[in-house]
XYZ file of C-alpha atoms in Angstrom:
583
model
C 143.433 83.210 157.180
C 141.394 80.272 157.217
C 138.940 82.219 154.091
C 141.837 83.145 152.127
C 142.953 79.516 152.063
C 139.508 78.456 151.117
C 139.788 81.052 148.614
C 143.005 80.375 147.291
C 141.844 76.572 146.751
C 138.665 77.678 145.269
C 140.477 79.368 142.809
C 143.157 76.450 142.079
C 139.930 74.082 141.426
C 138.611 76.451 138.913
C 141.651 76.755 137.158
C 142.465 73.103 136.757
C 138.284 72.777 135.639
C 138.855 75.612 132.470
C 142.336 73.751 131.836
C 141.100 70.759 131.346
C 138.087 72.528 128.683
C 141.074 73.967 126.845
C 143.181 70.807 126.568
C 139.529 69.303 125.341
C 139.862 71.608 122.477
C 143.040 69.709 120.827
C 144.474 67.615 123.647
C 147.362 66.324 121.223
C 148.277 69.607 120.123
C 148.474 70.373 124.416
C 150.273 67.578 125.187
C 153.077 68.431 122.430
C 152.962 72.500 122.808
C 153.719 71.746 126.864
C 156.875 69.197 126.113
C 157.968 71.486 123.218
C 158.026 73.969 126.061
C 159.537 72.040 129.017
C 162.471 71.320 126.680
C 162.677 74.847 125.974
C 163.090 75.798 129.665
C 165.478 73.163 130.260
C 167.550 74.270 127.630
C 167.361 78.009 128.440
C 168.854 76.670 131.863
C 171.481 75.205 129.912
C 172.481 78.806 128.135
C 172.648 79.935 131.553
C 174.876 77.393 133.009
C 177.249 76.874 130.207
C 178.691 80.761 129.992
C 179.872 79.545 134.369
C 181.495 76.413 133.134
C 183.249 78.168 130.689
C 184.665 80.958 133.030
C 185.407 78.164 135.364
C 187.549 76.549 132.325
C 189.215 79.982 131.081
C 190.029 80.925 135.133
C 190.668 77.526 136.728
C 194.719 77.158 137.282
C 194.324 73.429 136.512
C 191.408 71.709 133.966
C 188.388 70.525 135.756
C 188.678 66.609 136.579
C 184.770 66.885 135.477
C 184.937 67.674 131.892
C 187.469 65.011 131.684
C 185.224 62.515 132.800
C 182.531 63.588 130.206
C 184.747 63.688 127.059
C 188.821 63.098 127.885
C 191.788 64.011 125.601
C 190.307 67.709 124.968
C 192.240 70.548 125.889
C 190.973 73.731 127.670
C 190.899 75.781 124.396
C 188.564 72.852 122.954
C 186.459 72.690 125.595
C 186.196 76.636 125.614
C 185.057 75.956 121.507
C 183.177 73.382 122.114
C 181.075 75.208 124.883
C 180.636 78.336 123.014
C 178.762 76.332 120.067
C 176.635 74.295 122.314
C 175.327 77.858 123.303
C 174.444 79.049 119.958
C 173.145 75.812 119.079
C 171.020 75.509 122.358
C 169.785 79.290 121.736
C 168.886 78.674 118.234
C 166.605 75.852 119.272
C 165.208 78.074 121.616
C 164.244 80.583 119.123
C 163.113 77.645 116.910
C 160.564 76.400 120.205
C 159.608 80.238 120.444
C 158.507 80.445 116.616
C 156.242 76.888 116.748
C 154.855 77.667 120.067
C 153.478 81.096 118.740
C 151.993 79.556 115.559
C 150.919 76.779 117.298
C 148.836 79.200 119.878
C 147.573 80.877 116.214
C 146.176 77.487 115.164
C 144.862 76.264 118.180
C 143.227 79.847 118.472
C 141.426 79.311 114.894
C 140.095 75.372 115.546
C 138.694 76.938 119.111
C 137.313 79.524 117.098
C 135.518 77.453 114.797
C 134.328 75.012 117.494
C 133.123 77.571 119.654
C 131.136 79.039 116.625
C 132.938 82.414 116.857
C 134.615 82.973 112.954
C 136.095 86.132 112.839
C 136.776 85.784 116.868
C 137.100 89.483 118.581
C 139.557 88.944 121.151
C 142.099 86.454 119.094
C 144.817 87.898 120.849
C 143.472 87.091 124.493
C 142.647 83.790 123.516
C 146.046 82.868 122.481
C 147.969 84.595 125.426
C 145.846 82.473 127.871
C 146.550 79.231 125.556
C 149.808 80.435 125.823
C 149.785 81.024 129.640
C 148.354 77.353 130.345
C 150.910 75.570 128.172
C 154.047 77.502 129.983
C 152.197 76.769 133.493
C 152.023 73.175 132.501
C 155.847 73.225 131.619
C 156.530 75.023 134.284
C 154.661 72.504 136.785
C 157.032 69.902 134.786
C 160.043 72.061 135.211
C 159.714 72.207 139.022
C 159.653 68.464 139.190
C 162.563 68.326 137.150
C 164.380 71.290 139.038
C 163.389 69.831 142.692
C 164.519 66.106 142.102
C 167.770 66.988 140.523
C 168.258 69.618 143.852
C 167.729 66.357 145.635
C 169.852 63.826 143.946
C 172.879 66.436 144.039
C 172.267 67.581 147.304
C 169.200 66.678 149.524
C 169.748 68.226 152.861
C 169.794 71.898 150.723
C 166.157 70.734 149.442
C 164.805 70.461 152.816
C 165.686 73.422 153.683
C 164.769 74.957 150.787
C 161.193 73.597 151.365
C 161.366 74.693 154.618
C 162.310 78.757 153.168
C 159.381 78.438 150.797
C 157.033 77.011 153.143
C 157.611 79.581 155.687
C 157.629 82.385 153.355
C 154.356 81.197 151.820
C 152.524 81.220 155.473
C 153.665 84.666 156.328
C 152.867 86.508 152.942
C 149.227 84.502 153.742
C 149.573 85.870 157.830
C 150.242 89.296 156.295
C 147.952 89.098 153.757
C 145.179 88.304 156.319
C 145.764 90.472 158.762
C 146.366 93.639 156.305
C 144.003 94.632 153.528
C 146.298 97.185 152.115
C 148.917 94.432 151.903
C 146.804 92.276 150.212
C 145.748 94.880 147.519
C 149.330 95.575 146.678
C 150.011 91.994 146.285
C 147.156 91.791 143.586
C 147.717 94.897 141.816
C 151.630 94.459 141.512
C 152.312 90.768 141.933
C 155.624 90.798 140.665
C 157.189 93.425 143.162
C 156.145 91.347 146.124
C 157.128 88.050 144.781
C 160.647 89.832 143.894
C 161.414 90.123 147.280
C 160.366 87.373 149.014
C 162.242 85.424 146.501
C 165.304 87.738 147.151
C 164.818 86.992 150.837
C 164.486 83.009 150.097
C 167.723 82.904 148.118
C 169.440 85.084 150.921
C 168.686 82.317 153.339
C 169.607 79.131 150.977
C 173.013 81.087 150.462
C 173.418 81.498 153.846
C 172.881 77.869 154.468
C 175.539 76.682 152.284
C 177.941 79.085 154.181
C 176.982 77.289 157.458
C 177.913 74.387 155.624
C 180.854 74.760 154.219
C 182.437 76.847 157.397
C 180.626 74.794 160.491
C 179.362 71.678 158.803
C 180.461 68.197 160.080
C 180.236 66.798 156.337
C 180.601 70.055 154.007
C 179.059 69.760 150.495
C 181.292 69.240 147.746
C 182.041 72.213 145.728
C 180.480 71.154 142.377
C 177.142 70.272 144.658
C 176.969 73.673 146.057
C 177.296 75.443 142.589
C 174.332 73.107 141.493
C 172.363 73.626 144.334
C 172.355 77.397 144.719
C 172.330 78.560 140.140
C 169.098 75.651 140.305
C 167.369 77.530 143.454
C 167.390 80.634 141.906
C 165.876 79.246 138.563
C 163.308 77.363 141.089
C 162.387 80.270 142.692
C 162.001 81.942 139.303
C 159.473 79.496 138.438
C 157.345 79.182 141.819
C 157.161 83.171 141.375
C 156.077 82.711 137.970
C 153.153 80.261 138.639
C 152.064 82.772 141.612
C 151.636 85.459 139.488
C 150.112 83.386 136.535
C 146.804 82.336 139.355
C 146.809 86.327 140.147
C 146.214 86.891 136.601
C 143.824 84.142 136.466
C 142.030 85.329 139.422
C 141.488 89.067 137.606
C 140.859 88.017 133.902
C 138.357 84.576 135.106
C 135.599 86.230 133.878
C 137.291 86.690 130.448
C 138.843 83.659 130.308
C 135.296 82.046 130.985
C 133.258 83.853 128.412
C 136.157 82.570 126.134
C 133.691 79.593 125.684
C 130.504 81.537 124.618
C 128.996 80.580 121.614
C 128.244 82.912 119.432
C 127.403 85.332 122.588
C 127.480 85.830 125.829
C 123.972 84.069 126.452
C 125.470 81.090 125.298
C 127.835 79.122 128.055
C 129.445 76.080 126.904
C 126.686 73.540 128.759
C 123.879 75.042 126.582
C 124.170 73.598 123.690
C 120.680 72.269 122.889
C 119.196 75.962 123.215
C 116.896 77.598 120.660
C 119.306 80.189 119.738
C 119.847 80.530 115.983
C 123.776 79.780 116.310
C 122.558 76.200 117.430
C 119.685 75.530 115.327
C 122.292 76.098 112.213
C 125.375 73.623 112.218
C 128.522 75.089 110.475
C 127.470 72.941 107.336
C 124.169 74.363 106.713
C 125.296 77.763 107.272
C 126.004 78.172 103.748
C 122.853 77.210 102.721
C 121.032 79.456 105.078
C 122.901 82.331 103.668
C 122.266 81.209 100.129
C 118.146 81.027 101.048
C 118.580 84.931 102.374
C 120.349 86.087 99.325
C 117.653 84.462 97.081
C 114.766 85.778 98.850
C 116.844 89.687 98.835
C 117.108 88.714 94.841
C 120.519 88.634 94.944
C 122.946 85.613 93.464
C 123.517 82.769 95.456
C 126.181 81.236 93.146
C 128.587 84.256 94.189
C 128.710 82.700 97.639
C 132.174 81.577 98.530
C 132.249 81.357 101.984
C 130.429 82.417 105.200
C 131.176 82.026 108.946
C 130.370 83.001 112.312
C 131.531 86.547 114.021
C 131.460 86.381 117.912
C 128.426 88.929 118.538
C 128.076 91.527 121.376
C 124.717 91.080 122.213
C 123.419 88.380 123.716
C 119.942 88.828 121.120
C 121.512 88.261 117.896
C 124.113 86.218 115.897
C 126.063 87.551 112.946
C 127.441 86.066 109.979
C 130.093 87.253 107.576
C 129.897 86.418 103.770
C 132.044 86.761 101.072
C 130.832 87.285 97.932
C 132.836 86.778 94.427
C 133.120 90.398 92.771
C 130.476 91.332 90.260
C 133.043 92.051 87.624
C 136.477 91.268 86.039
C 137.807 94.561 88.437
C 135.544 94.988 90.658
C 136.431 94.160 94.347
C 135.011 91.242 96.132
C 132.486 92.123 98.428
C 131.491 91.006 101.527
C 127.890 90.695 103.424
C 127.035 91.251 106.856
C 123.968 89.009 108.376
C 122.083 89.991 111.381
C 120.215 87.496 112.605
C 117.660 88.343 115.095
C 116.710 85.249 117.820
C 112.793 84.418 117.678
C 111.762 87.068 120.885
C 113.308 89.600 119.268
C 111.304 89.901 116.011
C 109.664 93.068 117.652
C 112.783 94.679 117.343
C 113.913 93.693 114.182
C 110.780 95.780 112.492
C 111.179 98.108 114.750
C 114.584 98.872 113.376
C 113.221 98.426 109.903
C 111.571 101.445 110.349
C 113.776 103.932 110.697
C 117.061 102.617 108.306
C 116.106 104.968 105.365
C 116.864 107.859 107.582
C 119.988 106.728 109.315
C 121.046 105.495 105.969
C 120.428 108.321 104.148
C 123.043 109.869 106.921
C 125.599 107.348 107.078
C 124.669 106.378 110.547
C 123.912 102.778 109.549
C 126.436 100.640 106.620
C 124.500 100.118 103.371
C 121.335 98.460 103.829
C 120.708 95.346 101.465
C 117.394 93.839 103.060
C 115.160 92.269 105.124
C 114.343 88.016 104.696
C 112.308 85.990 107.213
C 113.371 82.654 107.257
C 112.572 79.751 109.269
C 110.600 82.679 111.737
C 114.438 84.755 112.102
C 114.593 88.418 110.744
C 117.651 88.777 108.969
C 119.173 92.290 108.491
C 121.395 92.083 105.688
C 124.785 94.852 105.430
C 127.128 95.468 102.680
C 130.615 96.629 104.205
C 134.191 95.873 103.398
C 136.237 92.919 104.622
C 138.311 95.323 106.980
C 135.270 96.043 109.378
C 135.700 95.976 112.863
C 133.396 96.646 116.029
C 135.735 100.000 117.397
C 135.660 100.713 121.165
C 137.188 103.907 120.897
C 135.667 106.223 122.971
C 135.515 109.602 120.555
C 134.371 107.402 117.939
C 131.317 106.674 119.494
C 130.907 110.133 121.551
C 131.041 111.178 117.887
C 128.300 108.565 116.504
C 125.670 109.146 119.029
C 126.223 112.997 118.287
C 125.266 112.240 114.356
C 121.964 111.071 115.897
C 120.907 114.632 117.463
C 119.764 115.968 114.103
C 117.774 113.361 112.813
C 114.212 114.802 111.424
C 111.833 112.003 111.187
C 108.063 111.757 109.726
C 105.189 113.246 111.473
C 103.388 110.240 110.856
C 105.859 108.203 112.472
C 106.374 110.284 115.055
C 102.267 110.744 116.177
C 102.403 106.732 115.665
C 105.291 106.143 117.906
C 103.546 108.668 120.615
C 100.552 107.185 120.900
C 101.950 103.698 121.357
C 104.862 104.760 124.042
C 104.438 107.492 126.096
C 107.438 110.047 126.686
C 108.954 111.387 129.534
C 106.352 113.866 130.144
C 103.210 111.901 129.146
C 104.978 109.145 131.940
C 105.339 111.425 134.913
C 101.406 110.976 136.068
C 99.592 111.787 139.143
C 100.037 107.786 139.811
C 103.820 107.571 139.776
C 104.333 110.855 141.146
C 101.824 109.740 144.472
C 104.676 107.957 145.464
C 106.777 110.541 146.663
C 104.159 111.565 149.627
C 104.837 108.037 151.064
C 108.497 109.672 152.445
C 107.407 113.527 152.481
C 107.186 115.262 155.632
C 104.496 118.382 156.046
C 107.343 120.791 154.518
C 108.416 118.541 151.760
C 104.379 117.670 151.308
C 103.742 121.362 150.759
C 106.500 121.288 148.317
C 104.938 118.125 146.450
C 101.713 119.647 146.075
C 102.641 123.148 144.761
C 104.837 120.985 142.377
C 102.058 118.885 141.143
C 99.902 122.054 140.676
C 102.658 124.005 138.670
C 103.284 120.807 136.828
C 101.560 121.540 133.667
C 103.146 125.177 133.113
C 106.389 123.050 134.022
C 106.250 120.757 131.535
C 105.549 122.817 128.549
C 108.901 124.015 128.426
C 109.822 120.351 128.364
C 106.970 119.578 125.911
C 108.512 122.393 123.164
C 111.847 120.470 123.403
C 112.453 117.683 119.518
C 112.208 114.119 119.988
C 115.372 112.988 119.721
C 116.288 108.896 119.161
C 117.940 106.798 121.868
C 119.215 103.696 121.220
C 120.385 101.825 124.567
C 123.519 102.923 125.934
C 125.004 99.006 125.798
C 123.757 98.767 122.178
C 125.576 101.939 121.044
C 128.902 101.036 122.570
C 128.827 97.513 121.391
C 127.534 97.735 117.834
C 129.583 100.816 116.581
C 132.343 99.452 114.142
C 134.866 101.309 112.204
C 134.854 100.472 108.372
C 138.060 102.335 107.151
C 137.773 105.763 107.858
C 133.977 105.611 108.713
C 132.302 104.680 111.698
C 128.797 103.013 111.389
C 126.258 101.770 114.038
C 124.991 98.087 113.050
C 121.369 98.161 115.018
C 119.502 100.399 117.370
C 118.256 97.734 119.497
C 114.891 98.710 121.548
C 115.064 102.005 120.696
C 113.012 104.479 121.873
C 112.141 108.795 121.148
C 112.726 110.946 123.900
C 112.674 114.742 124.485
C 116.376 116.328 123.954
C 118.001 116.378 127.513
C 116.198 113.082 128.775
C 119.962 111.339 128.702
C 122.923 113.605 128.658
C 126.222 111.592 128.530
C 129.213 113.535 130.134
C 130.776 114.414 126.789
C 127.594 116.381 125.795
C 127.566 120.141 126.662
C 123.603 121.497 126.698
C 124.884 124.877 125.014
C 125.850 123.068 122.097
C 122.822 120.992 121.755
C 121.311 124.043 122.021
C 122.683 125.984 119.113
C 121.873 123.295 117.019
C 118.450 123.209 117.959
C 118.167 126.511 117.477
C 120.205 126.998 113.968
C 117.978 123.746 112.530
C 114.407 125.209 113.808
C 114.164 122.406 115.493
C 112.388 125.076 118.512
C 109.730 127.536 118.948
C 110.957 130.650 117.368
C 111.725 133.325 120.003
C 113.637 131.486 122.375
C 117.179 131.958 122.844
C 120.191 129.909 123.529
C 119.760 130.176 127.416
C 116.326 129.726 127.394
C 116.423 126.649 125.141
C 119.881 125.372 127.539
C 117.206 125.720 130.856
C 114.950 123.479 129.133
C 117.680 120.837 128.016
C 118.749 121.165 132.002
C 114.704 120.978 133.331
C 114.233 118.010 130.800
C 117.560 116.284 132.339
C 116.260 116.893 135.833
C 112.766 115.304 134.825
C 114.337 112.251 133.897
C 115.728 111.692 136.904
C 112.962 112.561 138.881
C 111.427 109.406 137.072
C 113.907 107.174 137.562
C 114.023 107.565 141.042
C 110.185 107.191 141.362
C 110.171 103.781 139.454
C 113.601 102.258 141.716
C 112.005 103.375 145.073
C 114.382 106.111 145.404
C 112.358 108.900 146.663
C 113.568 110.523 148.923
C 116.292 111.182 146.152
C 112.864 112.050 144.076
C 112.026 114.605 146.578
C 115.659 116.829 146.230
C 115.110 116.470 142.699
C 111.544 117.984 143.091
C 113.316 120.844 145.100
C 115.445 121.535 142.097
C 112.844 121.868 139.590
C 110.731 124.221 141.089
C 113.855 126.185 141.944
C 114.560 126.302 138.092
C 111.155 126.875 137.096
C 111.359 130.059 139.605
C 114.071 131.383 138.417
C 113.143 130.727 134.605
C 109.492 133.152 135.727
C 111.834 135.567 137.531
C 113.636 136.010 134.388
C 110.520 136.328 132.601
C 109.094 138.599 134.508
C 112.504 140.847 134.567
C 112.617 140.762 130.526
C 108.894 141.693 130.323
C 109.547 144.687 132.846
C 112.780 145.900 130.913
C 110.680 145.457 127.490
């Protein structure tokens, strides 16, 4: 108990810390957006009330003494009228405080996008429902305040023991909550249904005080203090249940809500800002000139420039900026440039990339490619796509984009250059790394290892006939894949590498299909079929997981997976032999 309260106030101090950098943003604008929405709440509580005073008008035998004392000389078919408006009125200022807060969350999302460096910001719409969140938890901090002292000046002793309701309820749902995980989980998952009960059993007990009151009380409550009392506890209890679940949905999206104040990318936390990162070594005003040097040096016209900003980038390695470019002719659509800007380690990768954009292009893997520039030691990448692009996150999209790489044919020169710079899977699996596994093998498993080593050259030929097929890192091909109308393009391959077809099979990729394209492209030795060529895709898989247990220490993973090949490999010769005997 004593942890979850340590917890709990953990998590209160780190929410008033990220308020306070969001009311830093425009504190005016706060200030104003959380009274705009206090007054709103008050006067939804008055939309409430006022239908009750009217039935009590419409059904009381006599008119109220009280309404005379606020405006005498009406009668009870005027005060009915007079009611009634106040209602609409009150709900069409409502609607009106609804409509500015929303476009007041839009504008306060743009000025925190262009202070945070983000332009065309990715996740708009979670910035503005947590800017949205924080203003109504303000008003509602405001609102209890409000709601508790006006409880007390009507009718004090119900306040205590109100207090005293909440108080205890708050300690056992904590007990319980300590004492039972599975309790706990509910609470966090479904907020809400908890909170809906306790709040029922709360307002159960406050209703059951004022009967003790009225019935066995030496001094009963007034009438009009008891209506008060128990229509502003239930709106009370509305609110504390509404602040609970706002810190549960603080607690699950913090991580969120912090990167919120990345610059540029997730490298860049708010308290960097004297970093060497391109986004800070260019201020917003000599963006525009930056852009204008690229297009110069691309030969392009710098006088069609009309505007350029920042787009929020995935990748912590590179910042992008989005241009818009006046249109060429009278009817010719404006166009609009992409700019990849590469930070200063990662110039490797930017000519690495260089190298193979004919051939993607030439596919419509990549957008159009304009050109490279090197300015102020940054590579810049320069795109030409239409002002509707988007990075997509849709799952078949990019199941479907990393499929468009399989049949990629690249340069023998390229490829015997590539080879003898990195080593692939099989060139990698050495005597060295595979030593390792005899540190956990036992005389059987030893005996295994060795007649594995010595069959590992016949092994590894199947493996060896298998294409080269390009990998891009998993991260890079999920974040830079963006959807530009209809099409779906990849914006960078990152540190890509060439690998043997079957070194990384994703779920959605089926090894008989791989297969028939292999084997349909003569991309294989001739004379192998599908199931032949499907055994290798599976020996290939089985290699490269063999290796990745060697490097992480894994081994005596390393050692079933050493099992399994030689199983394989025996039952590929067995099937060999059986053909040759039939033939």
């Amino acid at each position: 108990m004593i942890r979850l309260t340590k917890n709990t106030a953990a998590l209160f101090s780190n929410r008033r810390k990220i308020c306070r950098e969001f009311v830093a943003v425009a504190p005016v604008r706060f200030f104003f957006d959380v009274v705009v929405g206090f007054v709103k709440s008050i006067l939804e509580l008055f939309v409430f009330i006022l239908p009750i005073k009217i039935v009590l008008i419409i059904a009381a035998p006599e008119m109220p003494v009280m309404f005379d004392k606020v405006l005498p000389g009406f009668s009870r078919p005027e005060w009915a009228g007079i009611l009634t408006g106040l209602i609409v009125v009150l709900h069409i200022v409502v609607l009106i405080a609804d409509w500015y807060l929303k476009k007041s969350a839009e504008s306060y999302t743009e000025k925190f996008a262009v202070q945070h460096k983000k332009g065309r910001f990715a996740d708009s719409d979670f910035l503005t429902s947590v800017y949205t969140g924080i203003v109504d938890a303000r008003g509602g901090s405001l609102l209890l305040v409000a709601l508790s002292g006006v409880i007390g000046l009507v009718y004090s002793e119900f306040l205590l023991f109100f207090a005293l309701a909440v108080s205890l309820s708050v300690l056992g749902v904590i007990a319980l909550a300590s004492v039972s995980k599975r309790f706990a989980e509910s609470f966090l998952a479904r907020p809400p249904a908890v909170l809906g009960k306790v709040s029922n059993l709360v307002f159960i007990s406050c209703f059951c005080y004022l009967v003790y009151a009225f019935i066995l009380s030496e001094q009963p409550p007034e009438f009009l203090q008891a209506i008060v009392a128990i229509i502003l506890s239930r709106r009370l209890l509305a609110a504390l249940s509404q602040k609970v679940g706002d810190l549960v949905w603080f607690r699950k999206k913090k991580a969120a809500i912090q990167k919120l104040f990345y610059r540029g990318h997730a490298a860049l936390p708010q308290g960097a800002g004297r970093s060497r990162a391109f986004i800070d070594s260019v201020s917003r005003e000599s963006l525009p000139a930056f852009v204008a040097r690229v297009m110069d040096s691309l030969g392009m016209d710098s006088g069609r420039l009309r505007g350029c900003g920042w787009v929020e980038s995935p990748l912590p390695w590179m910042s992008l900026v989005q241009c818009s470019l006046a249109s060429a002719g009278a009817e010719a659509p404006d166009e609009t440039l992409v700019l990849k800007v590469y930070e200063l380690n990662k110039a490797r990768t930017a000519k690495n990339e260089l190298e193979l954009y004919p051939e993607l292009e030439s596919q419509g893997i990549i957008p159009t490619f304009i050109g490279m520039a090197e300015l102020d030691g940054y590579q810049v990448h320069t795109f030409k796509l239409s002002n509707d692009w988007a990075f997509t996150r849709d799952q078949d999209a990019i199941v479907g984009l990393r499929r468009r790489l399989l049949p990629l044919n690249f340069d023998q020169a390229l490829l015997e250059e590539y080879c003898s710079v990195h080593p692939t899977l099989m060139d990698r699996l050495n005597q060295s790394l595979l030593s390792r596994l005899d540190l956990m093998a036992n005389s059987d498993e030893r005996e295994l290892l060795d007649t594995f080593i010595e069959a590992l050259p016949a092994i590894s030929e199947a493996v060896r006939a298998l294409p080269l097929k390009l990998l891009p890192p998993d991260p890079v091909l999920k974040q830079l894949a963006v959807r530009d109308g209809e099409a779906v393009f990849l914006l960078g391959l990152g540190d890509w590498k060439l690998e043997p077809v079957g070194f990384s099979l994703w779920p959605s990729d089926s090894p008989e299909e791989i297969a028939e394209h292999l084997l349909s492209s003569g991309a294989v030795t001739e004379g192998l079929d599908i199931e032949a060529v499907v055994s290798h895709i599976r020996l290939c898989t089985l290699f490269a997981e063999l290796e990745r247990h060697c490097r992480s220490g894994r081994l005596r993973e390393g050692l079933k997976v050493v099992g399994r090949i030689i199983e394989m490999h025996e039952f590929q010769m067995g099937e060999g032999q059986g053909m040759a005997v039939t033939a």
